[in-house]
Short mmCIF file of C-alpha atoms (C1' of nucleotides) in Angstrom, two decimals:
data_model
loop_
_atom_site.label_atom_id
_atom_site.label_comp_id
_atom_site.label_asym_id
_atom_site.label_seq_id
_atom_site.Cartn_x
_atom_site.Cartn_y
_atom_site.Cartn_z
CA MET P 93 240.00 140.30 -28.05
CA GLU P 94 236.73 139.08 -29.87
CA ASN P 95 233.62 140.22 -28.44
CA PHE P 96 230.93 137.73 -26.58
CA ARG P 97 228.87 135.76 -28.93
CA PRO P 98 226.93 134.47 -25.99
CA GLU P 99 226.38 131.09 -27.55
CA GLY P 100 224.90 128.98 -24.54
CA VAL P 101 224.69 131.72 -21.96
CA PRO P 102 221.50 131.76 -19.94
CA ASN P 103 219.71 135.02 -19.97
CA PRO P 104 219.18 135.12 -16.28
CA ALA P 105 223.09 134.82 -15.98
CA VAL P 106 223.27 138.15 -17.91
CA ARG P 107 220.81 139.84 -15.56
CA ARG P 108 223.06 138.52 -12.54
CA LEU P 109 226.12 140.20 -13.97
CA SER P 110 224.87 143.47 -13.53
CA LEU P 111 224.10 142.51 -9.86
CA TYR P 112 227.65 141.14 -9.41
CA LEU P 113 228.97 144.36 -10.87
CA ARG P 114 227.17 146.56 -8.09
CA GLN P 115 228.32 144.34 -5.48
CA LEU P 116 231.84 144.45 -6.62
CA GLU P 117 231.78 148.16 -6.72
CA ALA P 118 230.49 148.24 -3.23
CA PHE P 119 233.24 145.62 -2.10
CA LYS P 120 235.90 147.88 -3.73
CA ARG P 121 234.58 151.04 -1.98
CA GLN P 122 235.40 148.91 1.30
CA ASP P 123 238.95 148.32 -0.03
CA GLN P 124 238.25 144.80 -0.66
CA ARG P 125 241.24 143.63 -3.14
CA THR P 126 239.83 140.07 -3.62
CA ILE P 127 236.74 138.09 -3.27
CA SER P 128 235.61 134.53 -3.52
CA SER P 129 232.59 133.21 -5.28
CA LYS P 130 231.12 132.34 -1.82
CA GLN P 131 231.13 135.94 -0.72
CA LEU P 132 230.03 137.44 -3.55
CA GLY P 133 227.17 134.95 -3.82
CA ASP P 134 226.29 135.47 -0.09
CA SER P 135 225.77 138.95 -0.56
CA LEU P 136 223.17 138.34 -3.29
CA ALA P 137 221.53 135.11 -1.76
CA LEU P 138 223.01 133.08 -4.45
CA THR P 139 225.20 130.21 -4.35
CA ASP P 140 228.71 130.01 -4.88
CA ALA P 141 228.45 127.29 -7.81
CA GLN P 142 225.83 129.79 -9.44
CA VAL P 143 228.27 132.75 -9.32
CA ARG P 144 231.28 130.84 -10.58
CA LYS P 145 229.37 129.16 -13.39
CA ASP P 146 227.84 132.68 -14.58
CA LEU P 147 231.28 134.16 -14.81
CA ALA P 148 232.75 131.07 -16.63
CA TYR P 149 230.22 131.65 -19.46
CA PHE P 150 232.35 134.63 -20.31
CA GLY P 151 235.85 133.51 -19.64
CA GLN P 152 238.15 132.58 -17.08
CA PHE P 153 238.69 135.54 -14.57
CA GLY P 154 239.42 133.70 -11.28
CA HIS P 155 242.64 132.43 -9.40
CA PRO P 156 242.43 129.18 -7.74
CA GLY P 157 243.04 129.39 -4.02
CA ILE P 158 242.66 133.14 -4.24
CA GLY P 159 239.43 134.16 -5.70
CA TYR P 160 238.66 136.88 -8.20
CA ARG P 161 240.52 140.25 -8.16
CA VAL P 162 237.83 142.89 -7.48
CA ASP P 163 239.33 145.50 -9.81
CA ASP P 164 239.94 143.13 -12.68
CA LEU P 165 236.57 141.67 -12.27
CA ILE P 166 234.71 144.82 -12.19
CA ALA P 167 236.56 145.79 -15.57
CA ARG P 168 235.82 142.35 -17.20
CA VAL P 169 232.16 142.70 -16.13
CA LYS P 170 231.84 146.23 -17.38
CA HIS P 171 233.45 145.26 -20.78
CA ILE P 172 230.97 142.38 -21.16
CA LEU P 173 228.11 144.39 -20.59
CA GLY P 174 229.29 146.87 -22.73
CA THR P 175 229.44 149.87 -20.03
CA ASP P 176 233.16 150.23 -20.24
CA LYS P 177 232.61 153.38 -22.47
CA ILE P 178 229.71 155.83 -22.10
CA TRP P 179 226.21 155.24 -23.99
CA ASN P 180 224.59 158.21 -25.30
CA VAL P 181 220.77 157.66 -24.51
CA LEU P 182 217.62 159.68 -25.44
CA LEU P 183 214.61 159.98 -23.56
CA VAL P 184 210.97 160.63 -24.92
CA GLY P 185 208.47 162.22 -22.84
CA ALA P 186 209.14 164.90 -20.18
CA GLY P 187 206.16 164.22 -17.87
CA ASN P 188 206.55 163.27 -14.25
CA LEU P 189 208.40 160.30 -14.74
CA GLY P 190 210.52 161.87 -17.50
CA LEU P 191 211.66 164.61 -15.07
CA ALA P 192 212.75 162.13 -12.42
CA LEU P 193 214.70 160.25 -15.02
CA MET P 194 216.44 163.59 -16.12
CA ALA P 195 217.38 164.41 -12.39
CA TYR P 196 218.49 160.82 -11.76
CA LYS P 197 222.20 161.01 -11.18
CA GLY P 198 222.83 157.28 -11.23
CA PHE P 199 222.97 157.00 -14.52
CA GLU P 200 226.44 158.74 -15.30
CA ASN P 201 228.55 156.33 -13.25
CA GLN P 202 226.92 153.38 -14.60
CA GLY P 203 227.82 154.24 -18.09
CA PHE P 204 224.90 156.07 -19.37
CA ARG P 205 224.06 159.69 -20.27
CA ILE P 206 220.85 161.10 -21.24
CA VAL P 207 221.92 163.50 -24.06
CA ALA P 208 218.52 164.64 -25.52
CA VAL P 209 214.78 164.65 -24.33
CA PHE P 210 211.58 164.77 -26.70
CA ASP P 211 208.11 165.27 -26.17
CA SER P 212 205.04 165.56 -28.40
CA ASP P 213 203.38 168.49 -26.55
CA PRO P 214 203.97 171.63 -28.20
CA GLY P 215 203.53 173.43 -24.94
CA LYS P 216 206.61 171.66 -23.60
CA VAL P 217 208.89 171.88 -26.82
CA ASN P 218 211.57 174.48 -26.48
CA THR P 219 211.04 174.73 -22.94
CA ARG P 220 214.15 173.89 -20.55
CA ARG P 221 213.52 171.25 -17.93
CA GLY P 222 216.66 171.05 -15.66
CA ALA P 223 219.57 170.93 -18.08
CA PHE P 224 217.68 169.85 -20.96
CA VAL P 225 215.80 171.78 -23.64
CA ILE P 226 212.70 169.67 -24.87
CA GLN P 227 212.88 169.00 -28.62
CA PRO P 228 209.90 168.08 -30.76
CA LEU P 229 209.61 164.55 -32.24
CA GLY P 230 210.52 165.76 -35.55
CA GLU P 231 214.23 166.32 -34.17
CA LEU P 232 214.68 162.46 -33.52
CA GLN P 233 216.23 161.44 -36.63
CA PRO P 234 218.93 164.38 -36.91
CA THR P 235 219.56 164.16 -33.45
CA ILE P 236 220.17 160.50 -33.17
CA TRP P 237 222.54 160.53 -35.98
CA LYS P 238 224.34 163.65 -34.81
CA LEU P 239 224.86 162.10 -31.36
CA GLY P 240 225.33 158.59 -32.35
CA ILE P 241 222.54 157.45 -30.09
CA ARG P 242 221.65 153.72 -29.67
CA LEU P 243 219.34 153.48 -26.83
CA GLY P 244 216.15 155.18 -26.12
CA ILE P 245 214.00 155.65 -22.95
CA ILE P 246 210.27 155.65 -23.47
CA ALA P 247 208.46 157.58 -20.78
CA VAL P 248 205.04 158.31 -22.41
CA PRO P 249 201.44 157.40 -21.79
CA ALA P 250 200.37 153.97 -22.79
CA ASP P 251 198.37 154.82 -25.75
CA SER P 252 201.35 156.70 -27.50
CA ALA P 253 204.33 154.21 -26.46
CA GLN P 254 203.83 152.11 -29.56
CA ALA P 255 204.05 154.93 -31.93
CA ILE P 256 207.17 156.33 -30.33
CA ALA P 257 208.61 152.89 -30.50
CA ASP P 258 207.83 152.75 -34.21
CA GLN P 259 209.59 156.06 -34.69
CA LEU P 260 212.46 155.07 -32.74
CA VAL P 261 213.11 151.81 -34.54
CA ALA P 262 212.50 153.60 -37.92
CA THR P 263 215.66 155.90 -36.91
CA GLY P 264 217.77 152.92 -36.20
CA ILE P 265 217.68 152.87 -32.46
CA GLN P 266 218.73 149.50 -31.20
CA GLY P 267 217.62 149.14 -27.72
CA ILE P 268 214.49 150.56 -25.85
CA LEU P 269 213.79 150.97 -22.37
CA ASN P 270 210.05 150.85 -21.77
CA PHE P 271 208.09 152.58 -18.77
CA ALA P 272 204.81 152.72 -20.59
CA PRO P 273 202.40 149.99 -19.50
CA VAL P 274 202.13 148.14 -22.79
CA SER P 275 204.07 145.38 -24.43
CA LEU P 276 205.76 146.87 -27.40
CA SER P 277 206.25 145.00 -30.58
CA VAL P 278 209.45 145.85 -32.41
CA PRO P 279 211.72 143.92 -34.78
CA SER P 280 213.76 141.07 -33.53
CA HIS P 281 216.86 143.11 -34.03
CA VAL P 282 215.85 145.51 -31.49
CA GLY P 283 216.46 145.03 -27.83
CA VAL P 284 213.46 145.76 -25.33
CA SER P 285 213.56 146.14 -21.74
CA ALA P 286 210.52 146.95 -19.65
CA VAL P 287 209.79 148.49 -16.28
CA ASP P 288 206.15 147.74 -15.42
CA LEU P 289 204.86 149.00 -12.26
CA ALA P 290 201.66 147.25 -12.45
CA VAL P 291 203.22 144.02 -13.07
CA GLN P 292 205.58 144.52 -10.08
CA LEU P 293 202.95 145.52 -7.73
CA GLU P 294 200.70 142.81 -8.72
CA GLN P 295 203.51 140.25 -8.16
CA LEU P 296 203.71 141.60 -4.74
CA SER P 297 200.11 141.39 -4.08
CA PHE P 298 200.12 137.89 -5.09
CA LEU P 299 202.91 137.08 -2.57
CA VAL P 300 201.39 138.59 0.12
CA ASN P 301 198.19 136.99 -0.47
CA ILE P 302 199.67 133.77 -0.59
CA HIS P 303 201.17 134.31 2.71
CA THR P 304 198.26 135.55 4.26
CA THR P 305 196.05 132.79 2.97
CA ALA P 306 198.65 130.19 4.25
CA GLN P 307 198.23 131.41 7.71
CA GLN P 308 194.74 132.84 8.60
CA ARG P 309 192.21 134.69 6.53
CA VAL P 310 188.93 136.63 6.69
CA PRO P 311 186.17 134.26 6.12
CA ALA P 312 186.28 134.46 2.32
CA ARG P 313 183.05 134.38 0.55
CA ASP P 314 182.59 132.02 -2.17
CA ALA P 315 183.36 132.46 -5.77
CA SER P 316 183.06 129.17 -7.58
CA THR P 317 185.16 126.29 -7.92
CA MET A 261 186.50 129.39 -2.81
CA GLU A 262 189.79 128.60 -1.34
CA ASN A 263 192.56 130.79 -2.22
CA PHE A 264 195.64 129.59 -4.33
CA ARG A 265 198.46 127.56 -2.61
CA PRO A 266 200.57 127.62 -5.62
CA GLU A 267 201.99 124.37 -5.45
CA GLY A 268 203.96 123.72 -8.57
CA VAL A 269 203.33 127.14 -10.18
CA PRO A 270 206.37 128.53 -12.02
CA ASN A 271 207.18 131.82 -11.21
CA PRO A 272 207.49 133.31 -14.51
CA ALA A 273 203.64 131.97 -15.00
CA VAL A 274 202.68 134.63 -12.33
CA ARG A 275 204.54 137.27 -13.95
CA ARG A 276 202.79 136.62 -17.18
CA LEU A 277 199.31 136.56 -15.50
CA SER A 278 199.93 140.34 -15.01
CA LEU A 279 200.53 140.82 -18.88
CA TYR A 280 197.51 138.55 -19.70
CA LEU A 281 195.31 140.82 -17.52
CA ARG A 282 196.36 143.83 -19.29
CA GLN A 283 195.88 142.54 -22.55
CA LEU A 284 192.45 141.34 -21.55
CA GLU A 285 191.31 144.62 -20.40
CA ALA A 286 192.57 145.84 -23.83
CA PHE A 287 190.56 143.29 -25.44
CA LYS A 288 187.50 144.33 -23.45
CA ARG A 289 187.85 147.94 -24.68
CA GLN A 290 187.55 146.76 -27.93
CA ASP A 291 184.12 144.86 -26.92
CA GLN A 292 185.70 141.36 -27.46
CA ARG A 293 183.47 139.23 -25.73
CA THR A 294 185.68 135.92 -26.03
CA ILE A 295 189.31 135.18 -26.61
CA SER A 296 191.32 132.14 -27.47
CA SER A 297 194.66 131.09 -25.97
CA LYS A 298 196.14 131.77 -29.68
CA GLN A 299 194.85 135.28 -29.73
CA LEU A 300 196.03 135.98 -26.20
CA GLY A 301 199.38 134.58 -27.00
CA ASP A 302 200.03 136.30 -30.13
CA SER A 303 199.25 139.51 -28.71
CA LEU A 304 202.24 138.97 -26.25
CA ALA A 305 204.46 136.90 -28.55
CA LEU A 306 203.86 133.67 -26.51
CA THR A 307 202.45 130.50 -27.67
CA ASP A 308 198.78 129.15 -27.11
CA ALA A 309 200.31 126.38 -25.26
CA GLN A 310 202.26 128.56 -22.78
CA VAL A 311 198.74 130.77 -22.16
CA ARG A 312 196.52 127.51 -21.67
CA LYS A 313 199.21 125.97 -19.50
CA ASP A 314 199.70 129.22 -17.17
CA LEU A 315 195.94 129.50 -16.64
CA ALA A 316 195.48 126.03 -16.03
CA TYR A 317 197.97 126.29 -13.09
CA PHE A 318 195.02 128.21 -11.32
CA GLY A 319 191.80 126.42 -12.70
CA GLN A 320 189.91 125.73 -15.53
CA PHE A 321 188.53 128.92 -17.10
CA GLY A 322 188.16 128.15 -20.55
CA HIS A 323 185.23 126.81 -22.74
CA PRO A 324 186.37 124.15 -25.32
CA GLY A 325 185.61 125.24 -28.84
CA ILE A 326 184.88 128.72 -27.67
CA GLY A 327 187.85 130.08 -25.77
CA TYR A 328 187.78 132.17 -22.77
CA ARG A 329 185.05 134.70 -21.85
CA VAL A 330 186.97 137.85 -21.41
CA ASP A 331 184.86 139.42 -18.59
CA ASP A 332 185.15 135.99 -16.59
CA LEU A 333 188.79 135.60 -17.15
CA ILE A 334 189.53 139.17 -16.28
CA ALA A 335 187.62 138.72 -12.79
CA ARG A 336 189.36 135.35 -12.28
CA VAL A 337 193.05 136.83 -12.82
CA LYS A 338 192.40 139.76 -10.62
CA HIS A 339 191.28 137.49 -7.97
CA ILE A 340 194.21 135.19 -8.34
CA LEU A 341 196.61 138.41 -8.38
CA GLY A 342 194.64 139.76 -5.22
CA THR A 343 193.86 142.89 -7.05
CA ASP A 344 189.96 142.30 -6.80
CA LYS A 345 190.16 144.59 -4.06
CA ILE A 346 192.18 147.78 -3.43
CA TRP A 347 195.55 147.68 -1.76
CA ASN A 348 196.56 150.58 0.37
CA VAL A 349 200.26 151.28 -0.39
CA LEU A 350 202.82 153.69 1.47
CA LEU A 351 205.61 155.33 -0.37
CA VAL A 352 209.08 156.19 1.35
CA GLY A 353 210.80 159.02 -0.48
CA ALA A 354 209.60 162.04 -1.69
CA GLY A 355 212.42 163.06 -4.30
CA ASN A 356 212.08 163.27 -7.79
CA LEU A 357 210.99 159.56 -8.40
CA GLY A 358 208.45 159.68 -5.31
CA LEU A 359 206.78 162.74 -6.90
CA ALA A 360 206.86 161.09 -10.31
CA LEU A 361 205.09 157.88 -8.27
CA MET A 362 202.62 160.20 -6.24
CA ALA A 363 201.49 161.62 -9.57
CA TYR A 364 201.08 158.49 -11.42
CA LYS A 365 197.53 157.78 -12.25
CA GLY A 366 197.89 154.12 -13.35
CA PHE A 367 197.88 152.68 -9.95
CA GLU A 368 194.32 153.27 -9.02
CA ASN A 369 192.50 151.33 -11.73
CA GLN A 370 195.05 148.51 -11.25
CA GLY A 371 193.83 147.99 -7.58
CA PHE A 372 196.67 149.97 -5.76
CA ARG A 373 196.44 153.45 -3.90
CA ILE A 374 199.15 155.35 -2.31
CA VAL A 375 197.65 156.42 1.11
CA ALA A 376 200.73 157.92 2.86
CA VAL A 377 204.07 159.50 1.95
CA PHE A 378 207.23 159.53 4.27
CA ASP A 379 210.58 160.99 4.29
CA SER A 380 213.53 161.44 6.29
CA ASP A 381 214.34 165.19 5.45
CA PRO A 382 212.91 167.38 8.01
CA GLY A 383 212.72 170.12 5.40
CA LYS A 384 210.08 168.06 3.60
CA VAL A 385 208.11 166.95 6.47
CA ASN A 386 204.80 168.34 6.83
CA THR A 387 204.97 170.03 3.56
CA ARG A 388 202.48 169.32 0.84
CA ARG A 389 203.53 167.40 -2.41
CA GLY A 390 200.63 167.20 -4.58
CA ALA A 391 197.69 165.61 -2.73
CA PHE A 392 199.91 164.17 0.07
CA VAL A 393 201.34 165.77 3.09
CA ILE A 394 204.71 164.32 3.71
CA GLN A 395 205.31 162.53 7.08
CA PRO A 396 208.05 161.72 9.21
CA LEU A 397 209.26 158.25 9.57
CA GLY A 398 208.26 158.01 13.11
CA GLU A 399 204.72 158.13 12.01
CA LEU A 400 205.39 155.01 10.10
CA GLN A 401 204.10 152.41 12.62
CA PRO A 402 200.92 154.22 13.80
CA THR A 403 199.92 155.11 10.10
CA ILE A 404 200.63 151.57 8.77
CA TRP A 405 198.42 150.01 11.63
CA LYS A 406 195.74 152.84 11.14
CA LEU A 407 195.34 152.26 7.52
CA GLY A 408 196.14 148.63 7.12
CA ILE A 409 198.98 149.00 5.07
CA ARG A 410 200.74 145.85 3.71
CA LEU A 411 202.65 146.97 0.85
CA GLY A 412 205.58 149.80 0.89
CA ILE A 413 207.49 151.57 -2.01
CA ILE A 414 211.16 152.54 -1.42
CA ALA A 415 212.27 155.34 -3.39
CA VAL A 416 215.30 156.74 -1.49
CA PRO A 417 218.85 156.81 -2.32
CA ALA A 418 220.76 153.45 -2.32
CA ASP A 419 222.50 154.05 1.07
CA SER A 420 219.38 154.60 3.09
CA ALA A 421 217.31 151.79 1.50
CA GLN A 422 218.38 149.04 3.67
CA ALA A 423 217.51 150.78 6.79
CA ILE A 424 214.24 151.84 5.41
CA ALA A 425 213.45 148.26 4.51
CA ASP A 426 214.43 147.15 7.95
CA GLN A 427 211.79 149.58 9.45
CA LEU A 428 209.00 148.63 7.28
CA VAL A 429 209.82 144.93 8.04
CA ALA A 430 209.43 145.58 11.74
CA THR A 431 206.32 147.44 11.30
CA GLY A 432 204.89 144.19 9.65
CA ILE A 433 204.82 145.37 5.98
CA GLN A 434 204.58 142.19 3.78
CA GLY A 435 205.60 143.44 0.66
CA ILE A 436 208.27 145.75 -0.66
CA LEU A 437 208.78 147.42 -4.02
CA ASN A 438 212.32 148.73 -4.31
CA PHE A 439 213.51 151.48 -6.70
CA ALA A 440 216.86 151.93 -4.84
CA PRO A 441 220.00 150.54 -6.40
CA VAL A 442 220.67 147.89 -3.79
CA SER A 443 219.83 144.34 -3.29
CA LEU A 444 217.73 144.48 0.12
CA SER A 445 217.98 141.74 2.45
CA VAL A 446 214.69 140.89 4.20
CA PRO A 447 213.28 138.17 6.28
CA SER A 448 211.79 135.36 3.81
CA HIS A 449 208.20 136.09 4.77
CA VAL A 450 208.53 139.58 3.17
CA GLY A 451 208.19 139.83 -0.65
CA VAL A 452 210.44 141.92 -2.46
CA SER A 453 210.27 143.17 -6.00
CA ALA A 454 212.76 145.56 -7.50
CA VAL A 455 212.96 148.09 -10.25
CA ASP A 456 216.59 148.67 -11.04
CA LEU A 457 217.27 151.19 -13.73
CA ALA A 458 221.00 150.10 -14.08
CA VAL A 459 220.44 146.71 -14.44
CA GLN A 460 217.82 147.19 -17.18
CA LEU A 461 220.22 149.34 -19.15
CA GLU A 462 222.92 147.15 -18.73
CA GLN A 463 220.72 144.35 -20.17
CA LEU A 464 220.07 146.43 -23.19
CA SER A 465 223.70 147.63 -23.45
CA PHE A 466 224.68 143.94 -23.53
CA LEU A 467 221.98 143.11 -26.17
CA VAL A 468 222.97 145.91 -28.37
CA ASN A 469 226.65 145.12 -28.22
CA ILE A 470 226.10 141.62 -29.34
CA HIS A 471 224.12 142.84 -32.10
CA THR A 472 226.81 145.19 -33.45
CA THR A 473 229.42 142.87 -32.77
CA ALA A 474 227.75 140.10 -34.66
CA GLN A 475 227.62 142.27 -37.86
CA GLN A 476 230.55 144.75 -38.05
CA ARG A 477 232.54 146.63 -35.47
CA VAL A 478 235.36 149.04 -34.80
CA PRO A 479 238.65 147.51 -34.73
CA ALA A 480 238.69 146.73 -31.31
CA ARG A 481 241.88 146.67 -29.41
CA ASP A 482 243.04 143.62 -27.77
CA ALA A 483 242.43 143.23 -23.92
CA SER A 484 243.68 139.44 -23.31
CA THR A 485 241.99 135.85 -24.12
"C1'" DG H 538 244.06 124.59 2.36
"C1'" DG H 539 241.30 127.20 -0.19
"C1'" DA H 540 239.70 128.36 -4.13
"C1'" DT H 541 238.34 127.96 -9.19
"C1'" DG H 542 236.23 126.01 -13.73
"C1'" DT H 543 233.52 122.45 -15.30
"C1'" DG H 544 231.22 117.65 -16.74
"C1'" DA H 545 227.17 115.34 -14.84
"C1'" DA H 546 223.10 115.01 -12.52
"C1'" DT H 547 219.21 117.17 -11.05
"C1'" DG H 548 215.22 120.28 -11.12
"C1'" DC H 549 212.14 123.96 -13.48
"C1'" DA H 550 209.58 125.56 -17.51
"C1'" DT H 551 208.30 125.34 -22.11
"C1'" DT H 552 206.57 122.79 -25.88
"C1'" DC H 553 204.29 118.99 -28.10
"C1'" DA H 554 200.48 116.49 -29.27
"C1'" DC H 555 196.31 114.72 -28.52
"C1'" DA H 556 192.05 113.01 -25.95
"C1'" DG H 557 187.80 115.05 -24.95
"C1'" DC H 558 184.29 118.47 -25.00
"C1'" DA H 559 180.98 122.10 -27.04
"C1'" DT M 634 185.48 121.79 -36.46
"C1'" DG M 635 187.40 124.66 -32.95
"C1'" DC M 636 189.43 124.92 -28.97
"C1'" DT M 637 190.66 123.80 -24.02
"C1'" DG M 638 193.21 121.00 -20.47
"C1'" DT M 639 196.89 117.96 -19.66
"C1'" DG M 640 200.26 114.11 -19.53
"C1'" DA M 641 204.76 113.07 -21.87
"C1'" DA M 642 208.83 114.90 -23.85
"C1'" DT M 643 211.97 118.09 -24.67
"C1'" DG M 644 214.73 121.80 -23.47
"C1'" DC M 645 216.87 125.35 -20.11
"C1'" DA M 646 218.98 126.54 -15.71
"C1'" DT M 647 220.66 125.41 -11.41
"C1'" DT M 648 223.40 122.72 -8.37
"C1'" DC M 649 226.51 118.87 -7.14
"C1'" DA M 650 230.74 117.35 -6.79
"C1'" DC M 651 235.32 116.80 -8.08
"C1'" DA M 652 239.90 117.37 -10.76
"C1'" DT M 653 243.01 121.09 -10.91
"C1'" DC M 654 245.83 124.52 -9.48
"C1'" DC M 655 247.96 128.41 -6.12
#
DNA sequence: GGATGTGAATGCATTCACAGCA
DNA sequence: TGCTGTGAATGCATTCACATCC
């Protein structure tokens, strides 16, 4: 089979694919063999039409009158996402967040494995953290080549993140998961995905403000308008 | 000033507001007094029109011929996002991730302060972790009321996340930042924002796959189609 | 009957392009 | 001239609704 050249695939659809996968695995654990777009949609607060259209962007996986075979759909979606094989991933930054990521068990069965950890702090280099020996940044290039690493996680402070990103790009890394609160600039052939706590919390604070405003609220001093 | 009833405000616009805020603060640190929609846009790979429209959803903050006054715009955006005052936040889950969150210095100056930490593990309850004494879940209700907490962070394993969410909702929490890899179901008046590592990594793996596929690739065994 | 896959219709979000102001 | 704010135009994404198949 040729792989997927997502001609007209909406980006949100790809994102939802991950969610479908997780639900499917949950349904599988409950020994459900087959599932309808309605069931799958309900479990994620999406419409059945949305689910069908999303899946249909990638092929015809369902059976009219029956639904989707759970096992089959899991395999299909994993193949689409590229997680039907293990990805070697590197981590830069062995601070608190880095430690948490190293300890996180969830990666393995999602198809990702952290295989190398780097830090710029000479005091950390060559020490052991959990199962990993922290390497100096100078080792990036050889390690990436030796282990065939294509994805990197950046968990360093904001002010060094762009420099690290540049180094990763220079070594040929193709995708970066960024935890630092800056927007990285990278060439267009490199994928970047960001986890940004400030943004997420601000989103919530905005939402909650709306709500409390909508019902009742402290007198509210003026501030122009 | 009346607060914002976002009548026709696109959701993505709210998300970008957070990004604008961060860039503005960076520009301010470099002593830039005024900024155009073009400059701000370029720094985030967005168009000038996008920036202007986003800001215009909330009011008229700019000065034709000049641009936006940096200080002023920072204040305005903070007010819109609700981060012009400090939010007390609680954290449930004192595992590796929870520890990293407790240690994270970035919250404070973004307007968020973790003021209480809970865990269900009796072995952790009443022990100190950094500056915090872990409390049992039974203390949720009284603590939330006493400290006026409206936002909660869930950093527990997937299988207990929904139960914790239910408890938070029951105590009147209005917004939840969820790190557990499940989609929580909560009443519509409660805001949820999710940080999902699996989803983010799968997004990258999808992107990278496209790329490598687009150029050259291992022979690729068949698999139907 | 029960479910998929999919064009057509609707609804959002982004971009254009320009009037108007400093 | 330089830049904002904004209707109008375009382009995406979601939803509808139905022909089709088990």
